[in-house]
Coordinates of C-alpha atoms in Angstrom, one line a residue:
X1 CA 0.0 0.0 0.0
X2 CA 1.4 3.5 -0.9
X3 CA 1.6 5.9 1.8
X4 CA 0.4 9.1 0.5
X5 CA 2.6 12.2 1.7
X6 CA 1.5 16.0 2.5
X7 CA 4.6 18.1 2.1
X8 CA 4.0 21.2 4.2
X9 CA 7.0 23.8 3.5
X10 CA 7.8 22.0 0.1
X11 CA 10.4 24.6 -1.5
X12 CA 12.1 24.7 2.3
X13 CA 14.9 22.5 3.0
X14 CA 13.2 20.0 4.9
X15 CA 10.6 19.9 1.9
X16 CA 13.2 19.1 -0.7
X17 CA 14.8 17.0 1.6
X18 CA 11.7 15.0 1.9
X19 CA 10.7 15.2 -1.5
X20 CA 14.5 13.4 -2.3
X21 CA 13.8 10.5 0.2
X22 CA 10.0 10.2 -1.1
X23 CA 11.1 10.4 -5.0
X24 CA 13.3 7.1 -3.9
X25 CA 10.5 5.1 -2.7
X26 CA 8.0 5.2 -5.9
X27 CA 6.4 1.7 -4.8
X28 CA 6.3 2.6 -1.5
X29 CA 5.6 6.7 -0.8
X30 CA 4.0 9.3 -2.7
X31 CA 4.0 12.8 -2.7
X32 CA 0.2 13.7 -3.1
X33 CA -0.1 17.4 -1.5
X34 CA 2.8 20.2 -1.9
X35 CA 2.4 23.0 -0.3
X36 CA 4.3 26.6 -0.6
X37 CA 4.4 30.2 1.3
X38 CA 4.6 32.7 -1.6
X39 CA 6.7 31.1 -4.1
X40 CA 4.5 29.9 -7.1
X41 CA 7.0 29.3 -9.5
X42 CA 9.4 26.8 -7.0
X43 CA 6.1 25.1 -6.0
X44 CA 4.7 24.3 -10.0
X45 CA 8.6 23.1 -10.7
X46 CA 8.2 20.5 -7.6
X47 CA 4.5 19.8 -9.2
X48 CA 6.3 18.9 -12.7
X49 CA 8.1 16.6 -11.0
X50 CA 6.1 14.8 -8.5
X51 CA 2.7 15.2 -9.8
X52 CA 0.7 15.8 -6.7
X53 CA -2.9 15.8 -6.7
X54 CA -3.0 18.6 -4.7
X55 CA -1.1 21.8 -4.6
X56 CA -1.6 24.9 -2.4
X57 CA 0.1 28.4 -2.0
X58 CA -0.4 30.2 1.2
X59 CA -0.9 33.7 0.1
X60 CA -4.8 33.5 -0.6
X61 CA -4.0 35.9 -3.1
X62 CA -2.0 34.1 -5.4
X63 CA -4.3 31.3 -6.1
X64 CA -5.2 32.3 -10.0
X65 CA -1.6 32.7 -10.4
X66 CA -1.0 28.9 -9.3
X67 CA -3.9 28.3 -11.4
X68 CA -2.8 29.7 -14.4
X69 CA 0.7 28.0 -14.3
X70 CA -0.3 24.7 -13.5
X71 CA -2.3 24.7 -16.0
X72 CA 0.3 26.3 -18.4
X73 CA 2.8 23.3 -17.2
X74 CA 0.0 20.9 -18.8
X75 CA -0.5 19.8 -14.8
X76 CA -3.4 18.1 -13.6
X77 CA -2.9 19.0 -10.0
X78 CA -5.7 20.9 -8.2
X79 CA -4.4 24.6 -7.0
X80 CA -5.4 25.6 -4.0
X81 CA -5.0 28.9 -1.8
X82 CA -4.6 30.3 2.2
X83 CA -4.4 29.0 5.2
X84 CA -8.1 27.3 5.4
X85 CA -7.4 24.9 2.2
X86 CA -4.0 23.7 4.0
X87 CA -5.8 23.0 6.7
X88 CA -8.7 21.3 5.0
X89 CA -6.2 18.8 3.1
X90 CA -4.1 18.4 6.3
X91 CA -7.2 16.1 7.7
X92 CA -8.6 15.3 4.2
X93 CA -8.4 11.3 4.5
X94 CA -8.4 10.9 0.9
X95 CA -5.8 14.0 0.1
X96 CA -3.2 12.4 2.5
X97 CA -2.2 10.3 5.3
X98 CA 1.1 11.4 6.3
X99 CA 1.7 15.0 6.8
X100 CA 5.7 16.3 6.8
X101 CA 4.9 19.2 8.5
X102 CA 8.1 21.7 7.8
X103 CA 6.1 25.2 7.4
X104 CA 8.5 27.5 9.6
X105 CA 7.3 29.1 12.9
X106 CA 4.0 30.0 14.6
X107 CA 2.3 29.7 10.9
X108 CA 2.5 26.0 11.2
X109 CA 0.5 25.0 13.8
X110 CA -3.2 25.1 12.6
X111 CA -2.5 22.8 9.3
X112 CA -0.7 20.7 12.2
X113 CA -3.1 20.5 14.9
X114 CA -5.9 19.5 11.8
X115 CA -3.4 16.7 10.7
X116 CA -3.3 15.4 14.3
X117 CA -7.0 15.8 14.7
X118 CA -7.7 14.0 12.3
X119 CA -5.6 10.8 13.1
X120 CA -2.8 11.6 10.8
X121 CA 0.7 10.3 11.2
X122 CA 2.6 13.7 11.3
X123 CA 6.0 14.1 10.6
X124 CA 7.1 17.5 12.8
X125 CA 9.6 19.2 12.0
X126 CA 7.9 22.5 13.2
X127 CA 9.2 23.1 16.1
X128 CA 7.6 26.3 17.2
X129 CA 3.8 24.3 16.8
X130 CA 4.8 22.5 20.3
X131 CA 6.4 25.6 21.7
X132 CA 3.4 27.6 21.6
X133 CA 0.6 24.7 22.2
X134 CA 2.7 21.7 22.8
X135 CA 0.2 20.2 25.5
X136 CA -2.7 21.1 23.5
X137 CA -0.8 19.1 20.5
X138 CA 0.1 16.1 22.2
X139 CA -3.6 15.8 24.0
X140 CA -5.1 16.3 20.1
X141 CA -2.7 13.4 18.9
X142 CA -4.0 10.8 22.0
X143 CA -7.3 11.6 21.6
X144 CA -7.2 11.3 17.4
X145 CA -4.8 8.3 17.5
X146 CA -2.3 9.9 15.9
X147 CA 1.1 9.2 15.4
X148 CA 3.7 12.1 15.6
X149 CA 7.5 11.3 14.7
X150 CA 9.7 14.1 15.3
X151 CA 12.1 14.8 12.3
X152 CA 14.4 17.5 14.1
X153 CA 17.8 15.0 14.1
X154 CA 18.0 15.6 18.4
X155 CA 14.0 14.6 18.6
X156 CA 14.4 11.6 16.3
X157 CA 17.5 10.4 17.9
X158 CA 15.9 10.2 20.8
X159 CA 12.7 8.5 19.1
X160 CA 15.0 6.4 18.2
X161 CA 16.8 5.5 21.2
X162 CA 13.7 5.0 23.6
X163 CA 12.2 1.4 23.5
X164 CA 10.1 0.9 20.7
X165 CA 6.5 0.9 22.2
X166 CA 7.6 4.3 23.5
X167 CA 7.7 6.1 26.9
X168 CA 10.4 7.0 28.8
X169 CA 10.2 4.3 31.3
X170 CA 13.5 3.7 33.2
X171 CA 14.7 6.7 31.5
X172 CA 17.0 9.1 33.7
X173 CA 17.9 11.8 31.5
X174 CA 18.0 13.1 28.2
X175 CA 21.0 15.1 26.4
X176 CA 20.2 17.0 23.3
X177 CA 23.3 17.5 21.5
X178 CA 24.0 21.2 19.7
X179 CA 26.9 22.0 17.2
X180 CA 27.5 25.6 18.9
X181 CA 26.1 27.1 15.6
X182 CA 28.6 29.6 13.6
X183 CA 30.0 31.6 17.1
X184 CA 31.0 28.8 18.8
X185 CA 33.5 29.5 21.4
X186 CA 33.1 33.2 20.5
X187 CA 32.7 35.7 23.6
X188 CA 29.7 37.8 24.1
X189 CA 31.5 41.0 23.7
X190 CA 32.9 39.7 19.9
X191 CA 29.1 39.2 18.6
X192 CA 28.1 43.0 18.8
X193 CA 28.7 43.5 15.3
X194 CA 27.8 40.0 13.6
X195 CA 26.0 40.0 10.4
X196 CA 23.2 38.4 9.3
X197 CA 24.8 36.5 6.2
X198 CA 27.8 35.2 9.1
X199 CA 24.7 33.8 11.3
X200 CA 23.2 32.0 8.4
X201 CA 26.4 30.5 7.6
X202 CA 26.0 27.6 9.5
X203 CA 28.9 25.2 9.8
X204 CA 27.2 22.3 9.7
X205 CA 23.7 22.0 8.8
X206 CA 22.1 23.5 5.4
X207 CA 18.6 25.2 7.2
X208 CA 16.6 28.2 6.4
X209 CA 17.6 31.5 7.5
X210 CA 15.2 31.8 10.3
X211 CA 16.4 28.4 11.8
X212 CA 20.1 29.0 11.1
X213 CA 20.1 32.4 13.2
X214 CA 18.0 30.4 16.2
X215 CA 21.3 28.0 15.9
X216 CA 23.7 31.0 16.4
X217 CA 22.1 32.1 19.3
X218 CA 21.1 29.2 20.4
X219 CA 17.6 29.8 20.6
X220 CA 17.3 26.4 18.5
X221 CA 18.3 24.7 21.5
X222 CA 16.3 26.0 23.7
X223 CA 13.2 25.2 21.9
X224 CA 14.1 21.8 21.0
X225 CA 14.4 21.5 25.2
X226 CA 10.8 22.1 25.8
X227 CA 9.6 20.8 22.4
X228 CA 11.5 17.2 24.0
X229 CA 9.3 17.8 27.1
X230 CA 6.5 17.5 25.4
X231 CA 7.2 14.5 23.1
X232 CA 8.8 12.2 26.0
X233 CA 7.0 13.6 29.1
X234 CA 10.4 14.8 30.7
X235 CA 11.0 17.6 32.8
X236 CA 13.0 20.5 32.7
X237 CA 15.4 18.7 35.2
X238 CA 15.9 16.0 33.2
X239 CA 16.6 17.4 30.2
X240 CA 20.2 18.8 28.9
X241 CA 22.3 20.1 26.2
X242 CA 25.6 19.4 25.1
X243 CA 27.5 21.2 22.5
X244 CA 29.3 18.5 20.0
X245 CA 30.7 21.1 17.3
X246 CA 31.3 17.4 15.2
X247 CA 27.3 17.1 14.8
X248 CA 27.5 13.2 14.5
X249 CA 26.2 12.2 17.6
X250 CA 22.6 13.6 17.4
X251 CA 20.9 12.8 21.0
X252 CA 22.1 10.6 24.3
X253 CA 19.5 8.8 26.0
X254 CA 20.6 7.7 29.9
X255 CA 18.9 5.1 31.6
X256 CA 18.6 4.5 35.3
X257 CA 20.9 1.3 35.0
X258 CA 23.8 3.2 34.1
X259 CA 23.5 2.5 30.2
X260 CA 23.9 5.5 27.8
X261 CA 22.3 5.0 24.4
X262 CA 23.2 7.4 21.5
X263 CA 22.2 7.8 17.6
X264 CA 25.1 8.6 14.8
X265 CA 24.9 9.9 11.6
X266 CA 26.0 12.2 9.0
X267 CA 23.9 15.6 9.0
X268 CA 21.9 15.3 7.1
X269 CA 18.0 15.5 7.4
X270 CA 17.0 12.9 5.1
X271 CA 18.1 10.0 7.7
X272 CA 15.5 11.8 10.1
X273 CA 12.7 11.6 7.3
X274 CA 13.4 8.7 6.3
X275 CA 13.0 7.4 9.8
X276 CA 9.3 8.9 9.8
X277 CA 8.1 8.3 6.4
X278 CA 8.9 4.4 7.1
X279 CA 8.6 4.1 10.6
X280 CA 8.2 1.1 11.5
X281 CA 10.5 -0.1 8.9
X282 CA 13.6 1.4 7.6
X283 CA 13.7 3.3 4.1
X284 CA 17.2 4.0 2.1
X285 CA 17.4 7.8 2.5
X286 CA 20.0 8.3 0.5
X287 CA 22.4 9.2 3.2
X288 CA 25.8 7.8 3.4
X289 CA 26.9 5.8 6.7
X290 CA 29.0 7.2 9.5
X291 CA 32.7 6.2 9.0
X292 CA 34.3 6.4 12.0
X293 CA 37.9 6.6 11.1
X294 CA 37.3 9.2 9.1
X295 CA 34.7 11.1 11.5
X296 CA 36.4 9.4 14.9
X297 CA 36.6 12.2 17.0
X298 CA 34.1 13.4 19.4
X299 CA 34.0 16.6 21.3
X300 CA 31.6 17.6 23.8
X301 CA 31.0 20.9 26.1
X302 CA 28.6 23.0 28.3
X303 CA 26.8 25.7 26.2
X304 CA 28.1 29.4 27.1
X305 CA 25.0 30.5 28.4
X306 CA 26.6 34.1 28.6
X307 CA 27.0 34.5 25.5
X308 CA 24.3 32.8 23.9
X309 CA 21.5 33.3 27.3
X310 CA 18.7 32.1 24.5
X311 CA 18.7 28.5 26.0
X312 CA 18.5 29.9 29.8
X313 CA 15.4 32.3 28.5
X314 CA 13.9 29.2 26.8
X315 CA 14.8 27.2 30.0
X316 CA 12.8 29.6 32.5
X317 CA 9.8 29.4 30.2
X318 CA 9.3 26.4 30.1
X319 CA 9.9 26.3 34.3
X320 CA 7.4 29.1 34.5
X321 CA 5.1 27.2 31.8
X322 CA 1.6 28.7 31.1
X323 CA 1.6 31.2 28.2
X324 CA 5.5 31.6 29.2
X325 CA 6.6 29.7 25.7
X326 CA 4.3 31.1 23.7
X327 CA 5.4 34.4 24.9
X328 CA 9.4 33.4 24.2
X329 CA 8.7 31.9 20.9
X330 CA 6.4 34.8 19.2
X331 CA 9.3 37.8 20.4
X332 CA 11.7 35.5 19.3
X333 CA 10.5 35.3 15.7
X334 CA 9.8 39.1 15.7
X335 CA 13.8 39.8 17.1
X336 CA 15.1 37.0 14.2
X337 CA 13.1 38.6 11.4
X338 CA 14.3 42.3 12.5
X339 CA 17.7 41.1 12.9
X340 CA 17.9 39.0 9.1
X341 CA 16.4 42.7 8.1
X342 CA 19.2 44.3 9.8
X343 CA 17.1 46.5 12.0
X344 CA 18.2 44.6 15.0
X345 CA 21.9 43.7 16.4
X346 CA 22.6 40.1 17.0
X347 CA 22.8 40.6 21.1
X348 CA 19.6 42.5 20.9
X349 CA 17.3 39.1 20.0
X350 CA 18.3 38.0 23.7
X351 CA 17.3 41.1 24.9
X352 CA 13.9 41.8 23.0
X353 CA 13.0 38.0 24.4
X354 CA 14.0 38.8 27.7
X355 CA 12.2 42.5 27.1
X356 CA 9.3 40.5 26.2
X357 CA 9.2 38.0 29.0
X358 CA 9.7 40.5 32.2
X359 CA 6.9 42.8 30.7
X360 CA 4.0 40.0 30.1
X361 CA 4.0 38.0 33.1
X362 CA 3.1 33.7 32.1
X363 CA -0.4 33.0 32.8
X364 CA -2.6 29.5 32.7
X365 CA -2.9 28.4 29.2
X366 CA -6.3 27.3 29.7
X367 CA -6.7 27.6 25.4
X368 CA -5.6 28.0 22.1
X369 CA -7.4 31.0 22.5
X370 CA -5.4 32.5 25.2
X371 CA -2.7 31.0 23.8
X372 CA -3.1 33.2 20.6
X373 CA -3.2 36.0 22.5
X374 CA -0.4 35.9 24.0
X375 CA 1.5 35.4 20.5
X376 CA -0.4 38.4 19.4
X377 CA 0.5 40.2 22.6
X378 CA 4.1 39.3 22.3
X379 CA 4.6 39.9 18.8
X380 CA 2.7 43.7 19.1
X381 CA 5.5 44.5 22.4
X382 CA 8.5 43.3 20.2
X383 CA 7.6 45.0 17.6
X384 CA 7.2 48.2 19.6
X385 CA 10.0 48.0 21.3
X386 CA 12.0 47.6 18.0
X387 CA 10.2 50.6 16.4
X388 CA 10.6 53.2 19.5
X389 CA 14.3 51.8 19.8
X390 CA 13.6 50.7 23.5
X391 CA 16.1 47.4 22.4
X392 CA 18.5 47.8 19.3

């Protein structure tokens, strides 16, 4: 039986990395919804080549443009437009059942939460979804039955470690690993001046730009720590980081007989999504195995939390809990954007978080409701605070 694949975030880099694995499976996966932001021409290319069944841009107000090029491609692929129609096809049981969901940021989390709703298996790799409503997200995906695999390499490692009916049973702690990002080792006082084209350069991984700069301040991290509490129930205690500039060892599980159980690999994302798109089984990804003499050394540290204080902010939130993460990740997306715009220094996305946090006190998130307000709330201060110059 074919497993029939939404691609959320198509022309991203998870997208095409998905895309590559799926394309290698013809008997076995299918690519049967892309989906794209703003980019109509990137998304019609992917449609020539996979021939979806569905297609969808998110600007509502591109739609006849998709329309007209499909149809000028010869394509017999349905165009779709805005948020509503992703969200429709995300718990459509005959568009789909198997959603990569790789839209970045806040944005993701509706088409999400309807995959999960509706009993989907959901391949995350939107992190910020379970930042902002990760206990609302999980309770959707017991109640529906569904099955979420987490595709960010630390999440999937440790998928991959745990037993495999799941749980964290007779689990003692968990160690997300981080490569440092492109100012690894770099003082606090040395990043004033950073550029936005140095913190997208990532050493390591090929990401987006929004991602890449949450690596170089770490910020990455610290989401991925509370996204992990949510996926395996662990709590903030339980739960560190690691800097491993080599980026082979992706996660450590430690259990409470003394064993230590980590996953290896190149980086590479298509391990990670090939991991989800055939779990159970395992699927060819494309990805080359890890040789150790040539890759044998392995270096670990503590994170330089003065420097990079985005994983202690992220830390605290999650501690404090409540709206406290939703708050964290919507100022954090306003400080990256302003900084990849250059109307905010590097140092400053710390600050506008922390700006952020101290001004709008965590409260019970009782809702998705309240928990939209509070990203609207936390968005509207950044943004102020960036315009009247109150953090630069």
């Amino acid at each position: 039986m074919i497993r029939n694949v939404a691609v959320f975030g198509a022309t991203g880099s998870i997208g095409t990395s998905a895309l590559d694995v799926i394309a290698r499976h013809p008997g076995r996966l299918r690519a049967s919804v892309l989906a794209a932001g703003r980019n109509v021409d990137a998304l019609v290319a992917l449609c020539a080549v996979h021939r979806p069944d569905h297609a969808v841009i998110a600007d509502a107000g591109l739609l006849d443009a998709l329309a007209d090029a499909l149809r000028d491609a010869g394509l017999a692929t349905v165009p779709h437009a805005g948020m509503a129609a992703l969200d429709a096809l995300a718990s459509d049981a005959d568009a789909c059942d198997t959603v990569v969901a790789a839209i970045v940021g806040a944005a993701g989390l509706d088409s999400t939460l309807a995959a999960l709703r509706a009993g989907k298996r959901v391949l995350l790799a939107n992190k910020e979804s379970l930042v902002l409503a990760g206990a609302l997200m999980m309770q959707a995906a017991r109640d529906a039955g569904a099955t979420i695999v987490p595709i960010d390499s630390e999440h999937n490692a440790i998928h991959q470690c745990l037993p495999p009916q799941g749980g964290c049973e007779g689990v003692a702690r968990i160690i997300l690993t981080a490569s440092g990002g492109p100012f690894r080792g770099r003082s606090r006082a040395s990043l004033a001046d950073v550029t936005p084209a140095q913190a997208v350069a990532h050493p390591k991984w090929s990401m987006g730009p929004k991602i890449s700069v949450d690596s170089a301040t770490l910020m990455n991290k610290g989401l991925e720590v509370i996204e992990a509490h949510h996926l395996f129930g662990m709590p903030a205690e339980r739960l560190d980081v690691l800097v491993h500039p080599q980026s082979l060892v992706h996660s450590f599980v430690e259990f409470i007989d003394g064993s230590t159980l980590a996953q290896l690999g190149l980086p590479d994302m298509r391990t990670a999504l090939a991991v989800g798109l055939g779990h159970p089984d395992r699927l060819a990804s494309g990805v080359s195995g890890l040789d150790l003499l040539q890759h044998g050394r392995f270096d670990f540290e503590a994170p330089d939390t003065d420097a990079f204080p985005c994983l202690a902010l992220a830390r605290d939130a999650l501690v404090a809990g409540g709206t406290a993460p939703a708050l964290l990740n919507a100022a954090n997306e306003v400080a990256v954007s302003a900084f990849l715009q250059g109307r905010l220094r590097f140092l400053a996305i710390p600050a506008l978080v922390e700006h952020v946090l101290a001004a709008l006190p965590a409260a019970d998130a009782a809702s998705l409701d309240v928990l939209r307000e509070a990203d609207a709330q936390a968005r509207g201060l950044a943004t102020r605070a960036i315009d009247s110059g109150a953090v630069h």
